[in-house]
mmCIF file with all atom_site columns, C-alpha atoms in Angstrom:
data_model
loop_
_atom_site.group_PDB
_atom_site.id
_atom_site.type_symbol
_atom_site.label_atom_id
_atom_site.label_alt_id
_atom_site.label_comp_id
_atom_site.label_asym_id
_atom_site.label_entity_id
_atom_site.label_seq_id
_atom_site.pdbx_PDB_ins_code
_atom_site.Cartn_x
_atom_site.Cartn_y
_atom_site.Cartn_z
_atom_site.occupancy
_atom_site.B_iso_or_equiv
_atom_site.pdbx_formal_charge
_atom_site.auth_seq_id
_atom_site.auth_comp_id
_atom_site.auth_asym_id
_atom_site.auth_atom_id
_atom_site.pdbx_PDB_model_num
ATOM 1   C CA . PRO B 1 1   ? -21.143 -5.107  1.209   1.00 0.00 ? 4   PRO B CA 1
ATOM 2   C CA . LEU B 1 2   ? -21.603 -2.035  -0.911  1.00 0.00 ? 5   LEU B CA 1
ATOM 3   C CA . GLU B 1 3   ? -24.966 -0.360  -0.798  1.00 0.00 ? 6   GLU B CA 1
ATOM 4   C CA . ARG B 1 4   ? -25.982 0.715   -4.201  1.00 0.00 ? 7   ARG B CA 1
ATOM 5   C CA . GLU B 1 5   ? -28.636 3.144   -2.873  1.00 0.00 ? 8   GLU B CA 1
ATOM 6   C CA . TRP B 1 6   ? -26.016 5.037   -0.855  1.00 0.00 ? 9   TRP B CA 1
ATOM 7   C CA . PHE B 1 7   ? -23.868 5.582   -3.881  1.00 0.00 ? 10  PHE B CA 1
ATOM 8   C CA . GLU B 1 8   ? -26.807 6.606   -6.051  1.00 0.00 ? 11  GLU B CA 1
ATOM 9   C CA . THR B 1 9   ? -27.970 9.238   -3.515  1.00 0.00 ? 12  THR B CA 1
ATOM 10  C CA . THR B 1 10  ? -24.521 10.610  -2.543  1.00 0.00 ? 13  THR B CA 1
ATOM 11  C CA . ALA B 1 11  ? -22.795 13.108  -4.705  1.00 0.00 ? 14  ALA B CA 1
ATOM 12  C CA . LEU B 1 12  ? -19.270 11.688  -4.751  1.00 0.00 ? 15  LEU B CA 1
ATOM 13  C CA . ASP B 1 13  ? -16.522 13.384  -6.683  1.00 0.00 ? 16  ASP B CA 1
ATOM 14  C CA . LEU B 1 14  ? -14.249 10.325  -6.583  1.00 0.00 ? 17  LEU B CA 1
ATOM 15  C CA . ILE B 1 15  ? -14.492 6.616   -5.730  1.00 0.00 ? 18  ILE B CA 1
ATOM 16  C CA . ILE B 1 16  ? -11.240 4.812   -5.205  1.00 0.00 ? 19  ILE B CA 1
ATOM 17  C CA . LYS B 1 17  ? -11.491 1.210   -6.230  1.00 0.00 ? 20  LYS B CA 1
ATOM 18  C CA . THR B 1 18  ? -8.945  -1.269  -4.878  1.00 0.00 ? 21  THR B CA 1
ATOM 19  C CA . PRO B 1 19  ? -7.967  -4.432  -6.701  1.00 0.00 ? 22  PRO B CA 1
ATOM 20  C CA . SER B 1 20  ? -9.798  -6.622  -4.188  1.00 0.00 ? 23  SER B CA 1
ATOM 21  C CA . LEU B 1 21  ? -13.143 -4.709  -4.223  1.00 0.00 ? 24  LEU B CA 1
ATOM 22  C CA . GLU B 1 22  ? -14.682 -6.692  -6.973  1.00 0.00 ? 25  GLU B CA 1
ATOM 23  C CA . LYS B 1 23  ? -14.271 -10.111 -5.287  1.00 0.00 ? 26  LYS B CA 1
ATOM 24  C CA . GLY B 1 24  ? -17.782 -11.562 -4.796  1.00 0.00 ? 27  GLY B CA 1
ATOM 25  C CA . GLN B 1 25  ? -19.549 -8.302  -5.510  1.00 0.00 ? 28  GLN B CA 1
ATOM 26  C CA . ASP B 1 26  ? -21.274 -6.922  -8.623  1.00 0.00 ? 29  ASP B CA 1
ATOM 27  C CA . ILE B 1 27  ? -19.926 -3.416  -8.991  1.00 0.00 ? 30  ILE B CA 1
ATOM 28  C CA . SER B 1 28  ? -20.787 -2.881  -12.618 1.00 0.00 ? 31  SER B CA 1
ATOM 29  C CA . TRP B 1 29  ? -23.221 -0.117  -11.566 1.00 0.00 ? 32  TRP B CA 1
ATOM 30  C CA . LEU B 1 30  ? -20.514 2.098   -10.111 1.00 0.00 ? 33  LEU B CA 1
ATOM 31  C CA . PRO B 1 31  ? -20.323 5.354   -12.164 1.00 0.00 ? 34  PRO B CA 1
ATOM 32  C CA . ALA B 1 32  ? -17.174 4.761   -14.391 1.00 0.00 ? 35  ALA B CA 1
ATOM 33  C CA . ASP B 1 33  ? -16.394 8.396   -14.833 1.00 0.00 ? 36  ASP B CA 1
ATOM 34  C CA . HIS B 1 34  ? -16.011 8.788   -10.983 1.00 0.00 ? 37  HIS B CA 1
ATOM 35  C CA . VAL B 1 35  ? -14.081 5.612   -10.327 1.00 0.00 ? 38  VAL B CA 1
ATOM 36  C CA . LEU B 1 36  ? -10.262 5.657   -9.872  1.00 0.00 ? 39  LEU B CA 1
ATOM 37  C CA . GLU B 1 37  ? -9.157  2.010   -10.360 1.00 0.00 ? 40  GLU B CA 1
ATOM 38  C CA . LEU B 1 38  ? -5.973  1.263   -8.518  1.00 0.00 ? 41  LEU B CA 1
ATOM 39  C CA . PRO B 1 39  ? -3.874  -1.624  -10.050 1.00 0.00 ? 42  PRO B CA 1
ATOM 40  C CA . HIS B 1 40  ? -2.282  -3.924  -7.558  1.00 0.00 ? 43  HIS B CA 1
ATOM 41  C CA . GLN B 1 41  ? 0.967   -2.520  -6.055  1.00 0.00 ? 44  GLN B CA 1
ATOM 42  C CA . THR B 1 42  ? 3.420   -4.214  -3.780  1.00 0.00 ? 45  THR B CA 1
ATOM 43  C CA . CYS B 1 43  ? 4.798   -0.933  -2.410  1.00 0.00 ? 46  CYS B CA 1
ATOM 44  C CA . TRP B 1 44  ? 2.797   1.431   -0.102  1.00 0.00 ? 47  TRP B CA 1
ATOM 45  C CA . SER B 1 45  ? 4.243   4.538   -1.671  1.00 0.00 ? 48  SER B CA 1
ATOM 46  C CA . GLU B 1 46  ? 2.986   3.616   -5.153  1.00 0.00 ? 49  GLU B CA 1
ATOM 47  C CA . TYR B 1 47  ? -0.635  3.614   -3.947  1.00 0.00 ? 50  TYR B CA 1
ATOM 48  C CA . LEU B 1 48  ? 0.124   7.106   -2.338  1.00 0.00 ? 51  LEU B CA 1
ATOM 49  C CA . ARG B 1 49  ? 1.555   8.341   -5.651  1.00 0.00 ? 52  ARG B CA 1
ATOM 50  C CA . LEU B 1 50  ? -1.424  7.065   -7.696  1.00 0.00 ? 53  LEU B CA 1
ATOM 51  C CA . ILE B 1 51  ? -3.930  8.798   -5.406  1.00 0.00 ? 54  ILE B CA 1
ATOM 52  C CA . ALA B 1 52  ? -1.810  11.983  -5.242  1.00 0.00 ? 55  ALA B CA 1
ATOM 53  C CA . VAL B 1 53  ? -1.698  12.222  -9.090  1.00 0.00 ? 56  VAL B CA 1
ATOM 54  C CA . ALA B 1 54  ? -5.459  11.552  -9.424  1.00 0.00 ? 57  ALA B CA 1
ATOM 55  C CA . THR B 1 55  ? -6.247  14.320  -6.818  1.00 0.00 ? 58  THR B CA 1
ATOM 56  C CA . LYS B 1 56  ? -3.576  16.696  -8.052  1.00 0.00 ? 59  LYS B CA 1
ATOM 57  C CA . ARG B 1 57  ? -1.673  16.618  -4.737  1.00 0.00 ? 60  ARG B CA 1
ATOM 58  C CA . GLU B 1 58  ? 1.674   15.444  -5.992  1.00 0.00 ? 61  GLU B CA 1
ATOM 59  C CA . GLY B 1 59  ? 3.389   18.135  -3.919  1.00 0.00 ? 62  GLY B CA 1
ATOM 60  C CA . ARG B 1 60  ? 2.387   16.369  -0.676  1.00 0.00 ? 63  ARG B CA 1
ATOM 61  C CA . ILE B 1 61  ? 4.124   13.093  -1.589  1.00 0.00 ? 64  ILE B CA 1
ATOM 62  C CA . GLU B 1 62  ? 7.771   14.006  -0.876  1.00 0.00 ? 65  GLU B CA 1
ATOM 63  C CA . PRO B 1 63  ? 7.387   15.238  2.709   1.00 0.00 ? 66  PRO B CA 1
ATOM 64  C CA . ILE B 1 64  ? 5.168   12.311  3.655   1.00 0.00 ? 67  ILE B CA 1
ATOM 65  C CA . VAL B 1 65  ? 7.679   9.783   2.256   1.00 0.00 ? 68  VAL B CA 1
ATOM 66  C CA . ALA B 1 66  ? 10.607  11.593  3.860   1.00 0.00 ? 69  ALA B CA 1
ATOM 67  C CA . GLN B 1 67  ? 8.955   11.480  7.252   1.00 0.00 ? 70  GLN B CA 1
ATOM 68  C CA . ILE B 1 68  ? 8.245   7.800   7.100   1.00 0.00 ? 71  ILE B CA 1
ATOM 69  C CA . THR B 1 69  ? 11.622  7.004   5.622   1.00 0.00 ? 72  THR B CA 1
ATOM 70  C CA . ALA B 1 70  ? 13.264  8.728   8.611   1.00 0.00 ? 73  ALA B CA 1
ATOM 71  C CA . LEU B 1 71  ? 11.206  6.678   10.978  1.00 0.00 ? 74  LEU B CA 1
ATOM 72  C CA . GLU B 1 72  ? 12.125  3.531   9.198   1.00 0.00 ? 75  GLU B CA 1
ATOM 73  C CA . GLN B 1 73  ? 15.760  4.414   9.492   1.00 0.00 ? 76  GLN B CA 1
ATOM 74  C CA . THR B 1 74  ? 15.375  4.868   13.174  1.00 0.00 ? 77  THR B CA 1
ATOM 75  C CA . VAL B 1 75  ? 13.875  1.373   13.392  1.00 0.00 ? 78  VAL B CA 1
ATOM 76  C CA . LYS B 1 76  ? 16.821  -0.058  11.361  1.00 0.00 ? 79  LYS B CA 1
ATOM 77  C CA . GLU B 1 77  ? 19.377  1.646   13.609  1.00 0.00 ? 80  GLU B CA 1
ATOM 78  C CA . ARG B 1 78  ? 17.865  0.072   16.713  1.00 0.00 ? 81  ARG B CA 1
ATOM 79  C CA . LEU B 1 79  ? 17.746  -3.499  15.325  1.00 0.00 ? 82  LEU B CA 1
ATOM 80  C CA . VAL B 1 80  ? 20.284  -6.312  15.281  1.00 0.00 ? 83  VAL B CA 1
ATOM 81  C CA . TRP B 1 81  ? 17.872  -8.864  13.795  1.00 0.00 ? 84  TRP B CA 1
ATOM 82  C CA . ASN B 1 82  ? 19.848  -9.192  10.596  1.00 0.00 ? 85  ASN B CA 1
ATOM 83  C CA . LYS B 1 83  ? 22.693  -10.578 12.751  1.00 0.00 ? 86  LYS B CA 1
ATOM 84  C CA . THR B 1 84  ? 20.737  -13.150 14.650  1.00 0.00 ? 87  THR B CA 1
ATOM 85  C CA . GLY B 1 85  ? 20.117  -16.071 12.208  1.00 0.00 ? 88  GLY B CA 1
ATOM 86  C CA . THR B 1 86  ? 17.238  -17.015 9.936   1.00 0.00 ? 89  THR B CA 1
ATOM 87  C CA . TRP B 1 87  ? 13.680  -15.639 10.168  1.00 0.00 ? 90  TRP B CA 1
ATOM 88  C CA . ALA B 1 88  ? 10.182  -16.567 9.315   1.00 0.00 ? 91  ALA B CA 1
ATOM 89  C CA . VAL B 1 89  ? 6.971   -14.687 9.628   1.00 0.00 ? 92  VAL B CA 1
ATOM 90  C CA . VAL B 1 90  ? 3.648   -16.267 10.579  1.00 0.00 ? 93  VAL B CA 1
ATOM 91  C CA . TRP B 1 91  ? 0.117   -15.193 11.109  1.00 0.00 ? 94  TRP B CA 1
ATOM 92  C CA . ILE B 1 92  ? -1.662  -17.523 13.519  1.00 0.00 ? 95  ILE B CA 1
ATOM 93  C CA . ARG B 1 93  ? -5.412  -17.359 12.767  1.00 0.00 ? 96  ARG B CA 1
ATOM 94  C CA . PRO B 1 94  ? -8.448  -19.177 14.407  1.00 0.00 ? 97  PRO B CA 1
ATOM 95  C CA . ASP B 1 95  ? -8.492  -21.807 11.587  1.00 0.00 ? 98  ASP B CA 1
ATOM 96  C CA . GLU B 1 96  ? -5.108  -21.783 9.995   1.00 0.00 ? 99  GLU B CA 1
ATOM 97  C CA . VAL B 1 97  ? -1.436  -20.748 10.136  1.00 0.00 ? 100 VAL B CA 1
ATOM 98  C CA . ARG B 1 98  ? -0.083  -18.625 7.386   1.00 0.00 ? 101 ARG B CA 1
ATOM 99  C CA . LEU B 1 99  ? 3.682   -18.798 6.638   1.00 0.00 ? 102 LEU B CA 1
ATOM 100 C CA . TYR B 1 100 ? 4.894   -15.745 4.619   1.00 0.00 ? 103 TYR B CA 1
ATOM 101 C CA . GLY B 1 101 ? 7.481   -15.451 1.921   1.00 0.00 ? 104 GLY B CA 1
ATOM 102 C CA . THR B 1 102 ? 9.861   -12.627 1.533   1.00 0.00 ? 105 THR B CA 1
ATOM 103 C CA . LYS B 1 103 ? 8.285   -10.433 -1.214  1.00 0.00 ? 106 LYS B CA 1
ATOM 104 C CA . GLN B 1 104 ? 5.064   -9.341  -3.011  1.00 0.00 ? 107 GLN B CA 1
ATOM 105 C CA . HIS B 1 105 ? 3.956   -7.543  0.193   1.00 0.00 ? 108 HIS B CA 1
ATOM 106 C CA . THR B 1 106 ? 4.995   -4.166  1.599   1.00 0.00 ? 109 THR B CA 1
ATOM 107 C CA . MET B 1 107 ? 5.436   -5.667  5.074   1.00 0.00 ? 110 MET B CA 1
ATOM 108 C CA . LEU B 1 108 ? 7.672   -8.532  3.766   1.00 0.00 ? 111 LEU B CA 1
ATOM 109 C CA . ASP B 1 109 ? 9.770   -6.082  1.645   1.00 0.00 ? 112 ASP B CA 1
ATOM 110 C CA . PHE B 1 110 ? 10.277  -3.971  4.730   1.00 0.00 ? 113 PHE B CA 1
ATOM 111 C CA . LEU B 1 111 ? 11.355  -6.906  6.955   1.00 0.00 ? 114 LEU B CA 1
ATOM 112 C CA . PHE B 1 112 ? 13.478  -8.867  4.406   1.00 0.00 ? 115 PHE B CA 1
ATOM 113 C CA . GLN B 1 113 ? 14.745  -6.102  2.083   1.00 0.00 ? 116 GLN B CA 1
ATOM 114 C CA . ASP B 1 114 ? 14.867  -2.872  4.190   1.00 0.00 ? 117 ASP B CA 1
ATOM 115 C CA . LEU B 1 115 ? 15.684  -4.354  7.586   1.00 0.00 ? 118 LEU B CA 1
ATOM 116 C CA . GLY B 1 116 ? 17.758  -7.156  6.150   1.00 0.00 ? 119 GLY B CA 1
ATOM 117 C CA . LEU B 1 117 ? 16.343  -10.087 8.019   1.00 0.00 ? 120 LEU B CA 1
ATOM 118 C CA . THR B 1 118 ? 17.823  -13.371 6.700   1.00 0.00 ? 121 THR B CA 1
ATOM 119 C CA . PRO B 1 119 ? 14.921  -15.620 5.465   1.00 0.00 ? 122 PRO B CA 1
ATOM 120 C CA . ALA B 1 120 ? 14.903  -19.226 6.510   1.00 0.00 ? 123 ALA B CA 1
ATOM 121 C CA . PRO B 1 121 ? 15.359  -21.679 3.693   1.00 0.00 ? 124 PRO B CA 1
ATOM 122 C CA . GLY B 1 122 ? 12.124  -23.116 2.353   1.00 0.00 ? 125 GLY B CA 1
ATOM 123 C CA . LEU B 1 123 ? 9.969   -20.034 2.748   1.00 0.00 ? 126 LEU B CA 1
ATOM 124 C CA . PRO B 1 124 ? 7.011   -19.807 0.207   1.00 0.00 ? 127 PRO B CA 1
ATOM 125 C CA . GLU B 1 125 ? 7.580   -18.138 -3.213  1.00 0.00 ? 128 GLU B CA 1
ATOM 126 C CA . ALA B 1 126 ? 4.068   -16.743 -2.947  1.00 0.00 ? 129 ALA B CA 1
ATOM 127 C CA . ILE B 1 127 ? 2.985   -14.004 -0.430  1.00 0.00 ? 130 ILE B CA 1
ATOM 128 C CA . TYR B 1 128 ? 2.026   -16.744 1.974   1.00 0.00 ? 131 TYR B CA 1
ATOM 129 C CA . GLU B 1 129 ? 1.033   -20.351 2.296   1.00 0.00 ? 132 GLU B CA 1
ATOM 130 C CA . ILE B 1 130 ? -1.358  -21.998 4.663   1.00 0.00 ? 133 ILE B CA 1
ATOM 131 C CA . VAL B 1 131 ? 0.718   -24.550 6.494   1.00 0.00 ? 134 VAL B CA 1
ATOM 132 C CA . THR B 1 132 ? 0.664   -27.220 9.213   1.00 0.00 ? 135 THR B CA 1
ATOM 133 C CA . LEU B 1 133 ? 3.024   -27.197 12.197  1.00 0.00 ? 136 LEU B CA 1
ATOM 134 C CA . GLU B 1 134 ? 4.751   -30.037 10.613  1.00 0.00 ? 137 GLU B CA 1
ATOM 135 C CA . THR B 1 135 ? 5.640   -27.918 7.611   1.00 0.00 ? 138 THR B CA 1
ATOM 136 C CA . LEU B 1 136 ? 6.808   -25.117 9.924   1.00 0.00 ? 139 LEU B CA 1
ATOM 137 C CA . GLN B 1 137 ? 9.066   -27.731 11.624  1.00 0.00 ? 140 GLN B CA 1
ATOM 138 C CA . ARG B 1 138 ? 10.697  -28.523 8.246   1.00 0.00 ? 141 ARG B CA 1
ATOM 139 C CA . VAL B 1 139 ? 11.376  -24.819 7.649   1.00 0.00 ? 142 VAL B CA 1
ATOM 140 C CA . ASP B 1 140 ? 12.540  -24.513 11.249  1.00 0.00 ? 143 ASP B CA 1
ATOM 141 C CA . PRO B 1 141 ? 13.689  -20.863 11.387  1.00 0.00 ? 144 PRO B CA 1
ATOM 142 C CA . GLU B 1 142 ? 16.042  -19.755 14.118  1.00 0.00 ? 145 GLU B CA 1
ATOM 143 C CA . ASN B 1 143 ? 13.826  -16.836 14.836  1.00 0.00 ? 146 ASN B CA 1
ATOM 144 C CA . LEU B 1 144 ? 10.038  -16.565 14.474  1.00 0.00 ? 147 LEU B CA 1
ATOM 145 C CA . LEU B 1 145 ? 8.075   -13.308 14.125  1.00 0.00 ? 148 LEU B CA 1
ATOM 146 C CA . ILE B 1 146 ? 4.314   -13.559 14.874  1.00 0.00 ? 149 ILE B CA 1
ATOM 147 C CA . LEU B 1 147 ? 2.278   -10.863 13.331  1.00 0.00 ? 150 LEU B CA 1
ATOM 148 C CA . TRP B 1 148 ? -1.436  -9.838  13.330  1.00 0.00 ? 151 TRP B CA 1
ATOM 149 C CA . SER B 1 149 ? -2.367  -12.730 15.577  1.00 0.00 ? 152 SER B CA 1
ATOM 150 C CA . GLN B 1 150 ? -4.920  -12.670 18.413  1.00 0.00 ? 153 GLN B CA 1
ATOM 151 C CA . PRO B 1 151 ? -3.592  -13.746 21.883  1.00 0.00 ? 154 PRO B CA 1
ATOM 152 C CA . VAL B 1 152 ? -6.113  -16.556 22.099  1.00 0.00 ? 155 VAL B CA 1
ATOM 153 C CA . ASP B 1 153 ? -4.858  -18.107 18.930  1.00 0.00 ? 156 ASP B CA 1
ATOM 154 C CA . VAL B 1 154 ? -1.217  -17.808 19.956  1.00 0.00 ? 157 VAL B CA 1
ATOM 155 C CA . GLU B 1 155 ? -1.939  -19.318 23.389  1.00 0.00 ? 158 GLU B CA 1
ATOM 156 C CA . ARG B 1 156 ? -3.794  -22.273 21.713  1.00 0.00 ? 159 ARG B CA 1
ATOM 157 C CA . ILE B 1 157 ? -0.921  -23.081 19.388  1.00 0.00 ? 160 ILE B CA 1
ATOM 158 C CA . GLN B 1 158 ? 1.722   -22.815 22.155  1.00 0.00 ? 161 GLN B CA 1
ATOM 159 C CA . GLN B 1 159 ? 0.153   -25.914 23.749  1.00 0.00 ? 162 GLN B CA 1
ATOM 160 C CA . GLU B 1 160 ? 0.841   -28.057 20.625  1.00 0.00 ? 163 GLU B CA 1
ATOM 161 C CA . GLU B 1 161 ? 3.693   -30.431 20.967  1.00 0.00 ? 164 GLU B CA 1
ATOM 162 C CA . SER B 1 162 ? 4.806   -29.669 17.323  1.00 0.00 ? 165 SER B CA 1
ATOM 163 C CA . TRP B 1 163 ? 5.090   -25.996 18.333  1.00 0.00 ? 166 TRP B CA 1
ATOM 164 C CA . GLN B 1 164 ? 7.313   -26.782 21.334  1.00 0.00 ? 167 GLN B CA 1
ATOM 165 C CA . THR B 1 165 ? 9.845   -28.568 19.231  1.00 0.00 ? 168 THR B CA 1
ATOM 166 C CA . LEU B 1 166 ? 10.479  -25.597 16.895  1.00 0.00 ? 169 LEU B CA 1
ATOM 167 C CA . GLN B 1 167 ? 14.033  -24.328 17.131  1.00 0.00 ? 170 GLN B CA 1
ATOM 168 C CA . ALA B 1 168 ? 12.901  -20.759 17.637  1.00 0.00 ? 171 ALA B CA 1
ATOM 169 C CA . VAL B 1 169 ? 10.645  -21.797 20.551  1.00 0.00 ? 172 VAL B CA 1
ATOM 170 C CA . ARG B 1 170 ? 13.401  -23.775 22.229  1.00 0.00 ? 173 ARG B CA 1
ATOM 171 C CA . ARG B 1 171 ? 15.901  -20.977 21.782  1.00 0.00 ? 174 ARG B CA 1
ATOM 172 C CA . HIS B 1 172 ? 13.393  -18.463 23.137  1.00 0.00 ? 175 HIS B CA 1
ATOM 173 C CA . GLN B 1 173 ? 13.613  -16.536 19.883  1.00 0.00 ? 176 GLN B CA 1
ATOM 174 C CA . VAL B 1 174 ? 9.838   -16.158 19.183  1.00 0.00 ? 177 VAL B CA 1
ATOM 175 C CA . HIS B 1 175 ? 8.875   -12.480 18.824  1.00 0.00 ? 178 HIS B CA 1
ATOM 176 C CA . TYR B 1 176 ? 5.253   -11.423 19.226  1.00 0.00 ? 179 TYR B CA 1
ATOM 177 C CA . PRO B 1 177 ? 4.659   -7.663  19.103  1.00 0.00 ? 180 PRO B CA 1
ATOM 178 C CA . ASP B 1 178 ? 1.202   -6.331  19.523  1.00 0.00 ? 181 ASP B CA 1
ATOM 179 C CA . SER B 1 179 ? 0.517   -6.042  15.800  1.00 0.00 ? 182 SER B CA 1
ATOM 180 C CA . VAL B 1 180 ? -3.192  -6.895  15.446  1.00 0.00 ? 183 VAL B CA 1
ATOM 181 C CA . ASP B 1 181 ? -3.940  -3.527  13.883  1.00 0.00 ? 184 ASP B CA 1
ATOM 182 C CA . TRP B 1 182 ? -0.686  -2.977  11.870  1.00 0.00 ? 185 TRP B CA 1
ATOM 183 C CA . ASP B 1 183 ? -1.535  -1.810  8.395   1.00 0.00 ? 186 ASP B CA 1
ATOM 184 C CA . PRO B 1 184 ? 1.651   -0.858  6.527   1.00 0.00 ? 187 PRO B CA 1
ATOM 185 C CA . TRP B 1 185 ? -0.177  0.104   3.236   1.00 0.00 ? 188 TRP B CA 1
ATOM 186 C CA . TRP B 1 186 ? -0.957  3.759   3.959   1.00 0.00 ? 189 TRP B CA 1
ATOM 187 C CA . PRO B 1 187 ? 1.036   6.656   5.633   1.00 0.00 ? 190 PRO B CA 1
ATOM 188 C CA . LEU B 1 188 ? -0.960  6.794   8.887   1.00 0.00 ? 191 LEU B CA 1
ATOM 189 C CA . GLY B 1 189 ? -1.047  3.001   9.312   1.00 0.00 ? 192 GLY B CA 1
ATOM 190 C CA . ARG B 1 190 ? 2.613   2.662   8.434   1.00 0.00 ? 193 ARG B CA 1
ATOM 191 C CA . THR B 1 191 ? 3.588   5.355   10.906  1.00 0.00 ? 194 THR B CA 1
ATOM 192 C CA . HIS B 1 192 ? 1.539   3.671   13.644  1.00 0.00 ? 195 HIS B CA 1
ATOM 193 C CA . MET B 1 193 ? 3.170   0.327   12.833  1.00 0.00 ? 196 MET B CA 1
ATOM 194 C CA . LEU B 1 194 ? 6.718   1.748   12.905  1.00 0.00 ? 197 LEU B CA 1
ATOM 195 C CA . LYS B 1 195 ? 6.170   3.522   16.228  1.00 0.00 ? 198 LYS B CA 1
ATOM 196 C CA . GLN B 1 196 ? 4.824   0.360   17.846  1.00 0.00 ? 199 GLN B CA 1
ATOM 197 C CA . LEU B 1 197 ? 7.567   -1.680  16.390  1.00 0.00 ? 200 LEU B CA 1
ATOM 198 C CA . LEU B 1 198 ? 10.116  0.788   17.766  1.00 0.00 ? 201 LEU B CA 1
ATOM 199 C CA . GLU B 1 199 ? 8.521   0.564   21.186  1.00 0.00 ? 202 GLU B CA 1
ATOM 200 C CA . TYR B 1 200 ? 8.647   -3.210  21.033  1.00 0.00 ? 203 TYR B CA 1
ATOM 201 C CA . ILE B 1 201 ? 12.405  -3.090  20.155  1.00 0.00 ? 204 ILE B CA 1
ATOM 202 C CA . GLU B 1 202 ? 13.132  -0.711  22.944  1.00 0.00 ? 205 GLU B CA 1
ATOM 203 C CA . ASN B 1 203 ? 11.560  -3.018  25.450  1.00 0.00 ? 206 ASN B CA 1
ATOM 204 C CA . GLU B 1 204 ? 13.072  -6.223  24.064  1.00 0.00 ? 207 GLU B CA 1
ATOM 205 C CA . PRO B 1 205 ? 16.688  -6.674  25.203  1.00 0.00 ? 208 PRO B CA 1
ATOM 206 C CA . ARG B 1 206 ? 17.433  -9.375  22.537  1.00 0.00 ? 209 ARG B CA 1
ATOM 207 C CA . LEU B 1 207 ? 16.837  -6.824  19.754  1.00 0.00 ? 210 LEU B CA 1
ATOM 208 C CA . ILE B 1 208 ? 18.613  -3.687  20.928  1.00 0.00 ? 211 ILE B CA 1
ATOM 209 C CA . CYS B 1 209 ? 21.926  -2.694  19.500  1.00 0.00 ? 212 CYS B CA 1
ATOM 210 C CA . PRO B 1 210 ? 24.713  -2.682  22.151  1.00 0.00 ? 213 PRO B CA 1
#
C-alpha cells in the first residue's frame, strides 16, 4: 500500500500512475501536477512511448525497440510452433486455473500474432477466464503452454485425472518454461523473457527448426 507520509516528505519530480493503481486505494491526495497517468495499453512499446514523451527522451525509443525486435525475430526463426497444431495458454495458480485468450495482452499478442501460434477453438474472448479442468477438456488444445506457474501448483494438477485425459498431455505436447518472473511489459523484462524463451527453445527438440 502507498504510504502517504513518504510521498509528502519526498521531493518527487514525477509520479507514474498505472491504470491498476487506484484499485482499492485512495490516491486522491497524490499531487496532480506531478502525476503522469498512463491509460491502459495492450502493447508494451506504447507504455515506453508515453513515458519517453513525458520525460523528453523520445530519442531513446527507436534503438530500444530495434534491439528487442531483433531478439523477437531470433525467437521466431527458431520456432516451429505455428506448424504444430492448436495452442492454449494457461496459468496454474494455487486456487485457480486461468485460460488465456489471444489478445488484449502483450504476451498473447506476441504468441498468437507475432509468433503465429494457432489458437485452439473456444479460447476466451477476454484476456483470460478462470476455468475448471472440465472446461479445458472441452477446448482440448493439441499443445499447451504453461506460463507463470509455480512447480508445486503444476505438480498438483498433474495428478488430476481430468488433466491426464487432455490431448496435449497424452501427446506429450505440454510446454512449461521457467516463466515465473516473465514480465513482457517493459524493455528489461521483455528482454529477459525473450532470452529465457530462446534458451528453452534451444533445449527443447520438439520446437527447434530442422
